[in-house]
Short mmCIF file of C-alpha atoms in Angstrom, two decimals:
data_model
loop_
_atom_site.label_atom_id
_atom_site.label_comp_id
_atom_site.label_asym_id
_atom_site.label_seq_id
_atom_site.Cartn_x
_atom_site.Cartn_y
_atom_site.Cartn_z
CA UNK A 1 -14.76 19.77 38.34
CA UNK A 2 -12.75 21.49 35.89
CA UNK A 3 -9.43 19.62 36.49
CA UNK A 4 -11.40 16.49 36.41
CA UNK A 5 -12.84 17.11 32.74
CA UNK A 6 -9.41 18.33 31.56
CA UNK A 7 -7.87 14.99 32.48
CA UNK A 8 -10.81 13.12 30.83
CA UNK A 9 -10.17 15.21 27.57
CA UNK A 10 -6.50 14.58 27.75
CA UNK A 11 -7.15 10.78 28.31
CA UNK A 12 -9.70 10.65 25.32
CA UNK A 13 -7.09 12.45 23.04
CA UNK A 14 -4.42 9.84 24.05
CA UNK A 15 -6.66 7.05 23.10
CA UNK A 16 -7.64 8.50 19.77
CA UNK A 17 -3.98 9.08 18.84
CA UNK A 18 -3.45 5.49 18.87
CA UNK A 19 -6.05 4.71 16.39
CA UNK A 20 -3.67 5.53 13.31
CA UNK A 21 -1.23 3.17 14.62
CA UNK A 22 -3.78 0.32 15.40
CA UNK A 23 -4.87 0.70 11.97
CA UNK A 24 -1.21 0.20 10.21
CA UNK A 25 -0.77 -2.67 12.82
CA UNK A 26 -4.04 -4.41 11.56
CA UNK A 27 -2.80 -4.09 8.11
CA UNK A 28 0.36 -5.32 8.72
CA UNK A 29 -0.85 -8.38 10.50
CA UNK A 30 -3.49 -9.06 7.90
CA UNK A 31 -0.69 -8.92 5.16
CA UNK A 32 1.61 -11.49 7.10
CA UNK A 33 -1.62 -13.95 7.39
CA UNK A 34 -2.43 -13.47 3.93
CA UNK A 35 1.04 -13.89 2.49
CA UNK A 36 2.38 -16.77 4.68
CA UNK A 37 -0.64 -18.68 5.70
CA UNK A 38 -3.01 -18.16 2.69
CA UNK A 39 -0.68 -17.79 -0.27
CA UNK A 40 2.47 -19.76 0.64
CA UNK A 41 1.40 -22.51 2.98
CA UNK A 42 -2.29 -22.76 1.94
CA UNK A 43 -3.60 -25.81 -0.17
CA UNK A 44 -2.30 -25.81 -3.70
CA UNK A 45 0.13 -22.87 -3.33
CA UNK A 46 3.54 -24.76 -3.17
CA UNK A 47 3.85 -24.03 -6.84
CA UNK A 48 3.65 -20.20 -6.10
CA UNK A 49 6.65 -20.59 -3.51
CA UNK A 50 9.04 -22.35 -5.96
CA UNK A 51 8.20 -19.66 -8.65
CA UNK A 52 8.50 -16.70 -6.26
CA UNK A 53 11.90 -18.10 -5.18
CA UNK A 54 13.19 -18.88 -8.47
CA UNK A 55 15.09 -15.47 -8.60
CA UNK A 56 16.68 -16.41 -5.48
CA UNK A 57 17.36 -19.93 -6.36
CA UNK A 58 19.17 -18.57 -9.32
CA UNK A 59 21.28 -16.39 -7.37
CA UNK A 60 21.95 -19.24 -4.85
CA UNK A 61 22.77 -21.75 -7.77
CA UNK A 62 25.70 -19.49 -8.81
CA UNK A 63 27.13 -19.84 -5.49
CA UNK A 64 25.84 -23.50 -4.62
CA UNK A 65 25.49 -25.40 -8.00
CA UNK A 66 23.73 -28.12 -5.86
CA UNK A 67 20.85 -25.76 -4.70
CA UNK A 68 18.23 -27.00 -7.37
CA UNK A 69 15.64 -28.16 -5.14
CA UNK A 70 12.03 -26.33 -4.99
CA UNK A 71 12.33 -26.90 -1.21
CA UNK A 72 15.09 -24.66 -1.30
CA UNK A 73 13.44 -21.97 -3.35
CA UNK A 74 10.22 -22.33 -1.20
CA UNK A 75 12.64 -21.94 2.01
CA UNK A 76 14.54 -19.00 0.32
CA UNK A 77 11.07 -17.11 -0.42
CA UNK A 78 10.06 -17.23 3.06
CA UNK A 79 13.09 -16.57 4.44
CA UNK A 80 13.79 -13.29 2.56
CA UNK A 81 10.07 -12.40 3.17
CA UNK A 82 10.45 -12.97 7.00
CA UNK A 83 13.78 -11.20 7.24
CA UNK A 84 12.19 -7.84 5.47
CA UNK A 85 8.94 -8.36 7.58
CA UNK A 86 11.15 -8.31 10.95
CA UNK A 87 13.32 -5.33 9.92
CA UNK A 88 10.02 -3.61 8.91
CA UNK A 89 8.32 -4.06 12.15
CA UNK A 90 11.28 -3.60 14.35
CA UNK A 91 11.93 -0.33 12.90
CA UNK A 92 8.31 0.47 13.21
CA UNK A 93 8.15 -0.34 16.76
CA UNK A 94 11.44 1.59 17.38
CA UNK A 95 9.94 4.63 15.75
CA UNK A 96 6.89 4.16 17.89
CA UNK A 97 8.01 3.57 21.48
CA UNK A 98 11.50 5.25 21.50
CA UNK A 99 10.65 8.46 23.56
CA UNK A 100 11.85 11.81 22.03
CA UNK A 101 14.83 13.59 23.42
CA UNK A 102 14.36 17.02 25.35
CA UNK A 103 16.89 19.56 25.88
CA UNK A 104 19.28 19.24 28.54
CA UNK A 105 19.07 20.90 32.09
CA UNK A 106 21.75 23.68 31.16
CA UNK A 107 19.29 25.01 28.57
CA UNK A 108 16.47 25.27 31.24
CA UNK A 109 16.16 28.50 33.00
CA UNK A 110 16.56 28.85 36.89
CA UNK A 111 13.92 30.10 39.10
CA UNK A 112 15.67 33.44 39.68
CA UNK A 113 16.28 33.80 35.93
CA UNK A 114 12.65 33.10 35.11
CA UNK A 115 11.53 35.72 37.48
CA UNK A 116 13.80 38.32 36.27
CA UNK A 117 12.87 37.39 32.63
CA UNK A 118 9.08 37.75 33.62
CA UNK A 119 9.67 41.31 35.28
CA UNK A 120 11.66 42.59 32.17
CA UNK A 121 8.77 41.84 29.61
CA UNK A 122 9.49 41.70 25.93
CA UNK A 123 11.75 44.65 25.29
CA UNK A 124 15.46 44.66 24.60
CA UNK A 125 16.24 43.98 28.33
CA UNK A 126 14.18 40.87 27.61
CA UNK A 127 16.77 39.92 24.86
CA UNK A 128 19.85 41.13 26.65
CA UNK A 129 18.89 38.51 29.41
CA UNK A 130 18.55 35.57 27.17
CA UNK A 131 21.97 36.62 25.42
CA UNK A 132 23.64 36.53 28.51
CA UNK A 133 22.39 33.26 29.27
CA UNK A 134 22.99 31.81 25.83
CA UNK A 135 26.80 32.97 25.81
CA UNK A 136 27.93 29.64 27.37
CA UNK A 137 25.63 27.33 25.40
CA UNK A 138 26.14 25.90 22.05
CA UNK A 139 23.47 27.95 20.36
CA UNK A 140 24.09 29.60 16.96
CA UNK A 141 20.65 29.90 15.11
CA UNK A 142 18.24 32.82 15.90
CA UNK A 143 14.83 33.86 15.30
CA UNK A 144 13.77 35.50 12.01
CA UNK A 145 14.33 39.05 13.82
CA UNK A 146 17.67 37.93 15.01
CA UNK A 147 16.76 37.21 18.74
CA UNK A 148 17.60 34.17 20.92
CA UNK A 149 15.24 31.35 20.30
CA UNK A 150 13.23 31.23 23.56
CA UNK A 151 10.11 28.69 24.55
CA UNK A 152 7.77 30.16 26.79
CA UNK A 153 5.87 26.79 27.59
CA UNK A 154 8.95 25.00 28.52
CA UNK A 155 10.98 28.07 29.94
CA UNK A 156 14.16 27.11 28.32
CA UNK A 157 16.62 28.18 25.51
CA UNK A 158 15.94 26.48 22.43
CA UNK A 159 19.07 24.34 21.08
CA UNK A 160 19.78 24.32 17.46
CA UNK A 161 17.09 22.52 15.37
CA UNK A 162 14.90 21.91 18.17
CA UNK A 163 11.26 23.02 18.26
CA UNK A 164 8.33 22.70 20.69
CA UNK A 165 5.75 20.28 19.69
CA UNK A 166 2.21 21.06 20.25
CA UNK A 167 1.05 17.52 20.46
CA UNK A 168 3.68 16.39 22.72
CA UNK A 169 3.62 19.70 24.63
CA UNK A 170 7.52 20.01 24.89
CA UNK A 171 10.61 20.74 22.98
CA UNK A 172 12.06 17.99 20.82
CA UNK A 173 15.81 17.91 19.77
CA UNK A 174 16.16 18.06 16.09
CA UNK A 175 12.40 17.70 15.70
CA UNK A 176 11.33 16.70 12.20
CA UNK A 177 7.81 16.49 12.74
CA UNK A 178 5.03 14.84 14.74
CA UNK A 179 3.92 11.92 13.01
CA UNK A 180 0.08 10.48 13.40
CA UNK A 181 1.06 7.05 12.00
CA UNK A 182 3.43 6.27 14.69
CA UNK A 183 1.89 8.71 17.57
CA UNK A 184 5.38 10.14 18.11
CA UNK A 185 7.61 12.78 17.39
CA UNK A 186 10.19 12.20 14.84
CA UNK A 187 13.32 13.81 15.96
CA UNK A 188 17.00 13.10 17.22
CA UNK A 189 16.42 9.96 19.15
CA UNK A 190 14.46 8.22 16.57
CA UNK A 191 15.04 9.82 13.22
CA UNK A 192 17.32 6.74 12.11
CA UNK A 193 14.58 4.48 13.17
CA UNK A 194 11.89 6.39 11.09
CA UNK A 195 13.99 6.45 7.84
CA UNK A 196 14.69 2.59 8.26
CA UNK A 197 10.89 2.21 8.62
CA UNK A 198 10.07 4.02 5.53
CA UNK A 199 12.75 2.25 3.43
CA UNK A 200 11.84 -1.29 4.91
CA UNK A 201 8.08 -0.38 3.95
CA UNK A 202 8.88 0.39 0.68
CA UNK A 203 11.02 -3.00 0.32
CA UNK A 204 8.27 -5.11 1.85
CA UNK A 205 5.59 -3.95 -0.53
CA UNK A 206 7.68 -4.29 -3.49
CA UNK A 207 8.91 -7.70 -2.33
CA UNK A 208 4.98 -8.87 -1.83
CA UNK A 209 4.23 -7.38 -5.33
CA UNK A 210 7.17 -9.25 -7.33
CA UNK A 211 6.26 -12.29 -5.78
CA UNK A 212 2.34 -12.37 -5.87
CA UNK A 213 1.66 -10.16 -9.03
CA UNK A 214 0.89 -13.02 -11.52
CA UNK A 215 -1.85 -14.42 -8.72
CA UNK A 216 -3.12 -10.99 -8.22
CA UNK A 217 -3.72 -10.49 -11.95
CA UNK A 218 -5.49 -13.78 -11.85
CA UNK A 219 -7.81 -12.82 -9.07
CA UNK A 220 -8.41 -9.18 -9.60
CA UNK A 221 -11.84 -9.58 -10.87
CA UNK A 222 -15.08 -10.88 -9.17
CA UNK A 223 -15.42 -13.79 -11.96
CA UNK A 224 -12.22 -15.43 -10.75
CA UNK A 225 -13.93 -15.89 -7.45
CA UNK A 226 -17.55 -16.56 -8.50
CA UNK A 227 -17.41 -18.02 -12.08
CA UNK A 228 -20.04 -16.98 -14.46
CA UNK A 229 -22.80 -19.62 -15.36
CA UNK A 230 -23.52 -20.13 -18.92
CA UNK A 231 -26.09 -22.49 -20.12
CA UNK A 232 -23.60 -25.35 -20.63
CA UNK A 233 -22.11 -24.72 -17.15
CA UNK A 234 -19.71 -22.33 -15.26
CA UNK A 235 -16.54 -21.00 -16.77
CA UNK A 236 -14.66 -18.39 -14.83
CA UNK A 237 -12.54 -17.92 -18.39
CA UNK A 238 -15.54 -17.63 -20.58
CA UNK A 239 -15.34 -13.74 -21.10
CA UNK A 240 -11.34 -13.95 -21.40
CA UNK A 241 -10.28 -13.24 -24.87
CA UNK A 242 -6.43 -13.25 -24.09
CA UNK A 243 -4.19 -11.05 -22.38
CA UNK A 244 -3.79 -8.27 -25.33
CA UNK A 245 -7.57 -8.08 -25.95
CA UNK A 246 -8.54 -8.23 -22.59
CA UNK A 247 -6.47 -5.20 -21.84
CA UNK A 248 -7.76 -3.34 -25.01
CA UNK A 249 -11.27 -4.21 -23.98
CA UNK A 250 -10.67 -2.33 -20.78
CA UNK A 251 -8.36 0.46 -22.16
CA UNK A 252 -9.53 0.85 -25.62
CA UNK A 253 -7.66 0.96 -28.74
CA UNK A 254 -6.22 4.59 -28.58
CA UNK A 255 -2.92 3.74 -26.63
CA UNK A 256 -2.41 7.60 -26.18
CA UNK A 257 -5.23 7.58 -23.86
CA UNK A 258 -4.47 4.31 -21.70
CA UNK A 259 -2.76 6.44 -18.70
CA UNK A 260 -5.25 9.20 -18.56
CA UNK A 261 -8.58 9.05 -16.62
CA UNK A 262 -10.51 9.13 -19.46
CA UNK A 263 -13.17 6.66 -20.60
CA UNK A 264 -12.19 4.66 -23.47
CA UNK A 265 -13.43 1.14 -22.87
CA UNK A 266 -14.89 -0.84 -25.57
CA UNK A 267 -18.63 -1.78 -25.80
CA UNK A 268 -21.60 -0.88 -24.31
CA UNK A 269 -21.53 -2.43 -20.74
CA UNK A 270 -24.52 -4.95 -21.69
CA UNK A 271 -23.20 -7.02 -24.39
CA UNK A 272 -19.94 -9.09 -24.23
CA UNK A 273 -17.95 -11.14 -26.47
CA UNK A 274 -17.25 -14.47 -24.93
CA UNK A 275 -14.73 -17.28 -25.56
CA UNK A 276 -16.44 -20.37 -24.39
CA UNK A 277 -14.50 -23.40 -23.89
CA UNK A 278 -17.46 -25.89 -24.67
CA UNK A 279 -20.01 -25.38 -27.11
CA UNK A 280 -23.51 -24.61 -25.55
CA UNK A 281 -25.81 -27.40 -26.37
CA UNK A 282 -28.85 -25.02 -26.55
CA UNK A 283 -27.21 -22.58 -29.02
CA UNK A 284 -28.06 -23.41 -32.66
CA UNK A 285 -25.01 -24.69 -34.67
CA UNK A 286 -23.79 -23.39 -37.96
CA UNK A 287 -26.06 -25.38 -39.92
CA UNK A 288 -29.31 -24.68 -37.94
CA UNK A 289 -28.51 -21.28 -38.26
CA UNK A 290 -28.45 -21.21 -42.34
CA UNK A 291 -31.29 -23.76 -42.25
CA UNK A 292 -34.63 -22.76 -39.99
CA UNK A 293 -36.07 -26.08 -40.64
CA UNK A 294 -33.28 -27.93 -38.71
CA UNK A 295 -34.25 -26.17 -35.77
CA UNK A 296 -36.56 -27.83 -33.17
CA UNK A 297 -39.45 -26.16 -31.66
CA UNK A 298 -37.82 -25.71 -28.24
CA UNK A 299 -34.90 -23.73 -30.28
CA UNK A 300 -37.14 -21.47 -32.01
CA UNK A 301 -37.93 -19.62 -28.68
CA UNK A 302 -34.34 -19.10 -28.04
CA UNK A 303 -33.43 -15.51 -27.46
CA UNK A 304 -31.90 -13.96 -30.70
CA UNK A 305 -28.21 -12.74 -30.43
CA UNK A 306 -27.52 -9.34 -30.00
CA UNK A 307 -25.13 -8.00 -32.72
CA UNK A 308 -21.88 -6.89 -31.49
CA UNK A 309 -20.80 -3.37 -31.70
CA UNK A 310 -17.79 -2.56 -33.94
CA UNK A 311 -15.47 -2.11 -31.08
CA UNK A 312 -16.44 -5.56 -29.90
CA UNK A 313 -16.49 -7.21 -33.41
CA UNK A 314 -12.95 -6.28 -34.15
CA UNK A 315 -11.57 -8.02 -30.80
CA UNK A 316 -13.03 -11.24 -32.20
CA UNK A 317 -11.92 -10.73 -35.78
CA UNK A 318 -8.25 -9.72 -35.07
CA UNK A 319 -6.77 -13.27 -35.58
CA UNK A 320 -7.95 -14.98 -32.53
CA UNK A 321 -4.69 -17.01 -32.71
CA UNK A 322 -3.72 -19.82 -30.00
CA UNK A 323 -1.58 -17.35 -28.05
CA UNK A 324 -4.35 -14.66 -27.39
CA UNK A 325 -6.53 -17.49 -26.07
CA UNK A 326 -4.02 -18.60 -23.45
CA UNK A 327 -6.37 -17.34 -20.85
CA UNK A 328 -8.78 -20.43 -21.45
CA UNK A 329 -8.55 -23.76 -20.00
CA UNK A 330 -9.04 -25.51 -23.29
CA UNK A 331 -7.39 -24.79 -26.69
CA UNK A 332 -10.56 -26.01 -28.54
CA UNK A 333 -12.48 -22.84 -27.83
CA UNK A 334 -15.53 -21.25 -29.76
CA UNK A 335 -15.96 -17.68 -29.84
CA UNK A 336 -19.58 -16.54 -29.29
CA UNK A 337 -21.48 -13.35 -27.98
CA UNK A 338 -23.30 -14.17 -24.68
CA UNK A 339 -26.15 -11.91 -23.98
#
């Protein structure tokens, strides 16, 4: 019964060790689908590809002046992405499935030497036997106490830079560490693949960031997916005051605090300045605000506008130029406070 339970435990451990690898694989597969099919090939994304490949196109134009077609830019973007993606996944798979190398036979003790070593115990005679066995082997490193490095579990003399992995339960040549994200020991046989995997993973992330950062910025709030509904209709840019003022609304006016995790956002979280594209027909115009008799009976029941806090008022008063309002879809904008 005991051997059966131990076998079941080892099987469960092997399955659990593959969970980090499965997690990374799912993320990589999702990133490929999102980038290629949703962002590049999806409807209305042709403009993205030509923009993303513009830098590559400029390089190609220096070599081939005729390469000015947006189609070439699109192909260049997807080609560069797939080259990086293939190298990244290839290195990852090689790191995972390359078996770590163990010491050769000459480092293992014979049956007679093992029995002799066990009889001597742990004294000086033990080390004398190990020194005699290691004198013809290329071993130059020692233990901290100056003794021969010996693995009791594998019953072998440890080559230089080799260590026993408790997860793999064997000695690994030039062992660096056991990486749970590849479910394998990183050592002599796959060290190059692991370094390439790290390098291509950084390059992969940088390429995706560089080519879709402008679209990430456009869709990093919930209002880009579900536009807020005002009384005049929906407007996803209704709360956009322009790039610089949007940044100040989130990070505050004190630039010295921008990079610190200290709350410096402007406003009270309940009332926000808006930049409405269309004039709200239910909002009283400037004339009716000054002349209450112009207001109809319906308009007299509208909710009073809540006054803006000082931190919000100066966002609207700081010269609402056309450049600051480039986030809106219509240059003819009206600044209001939506409560």
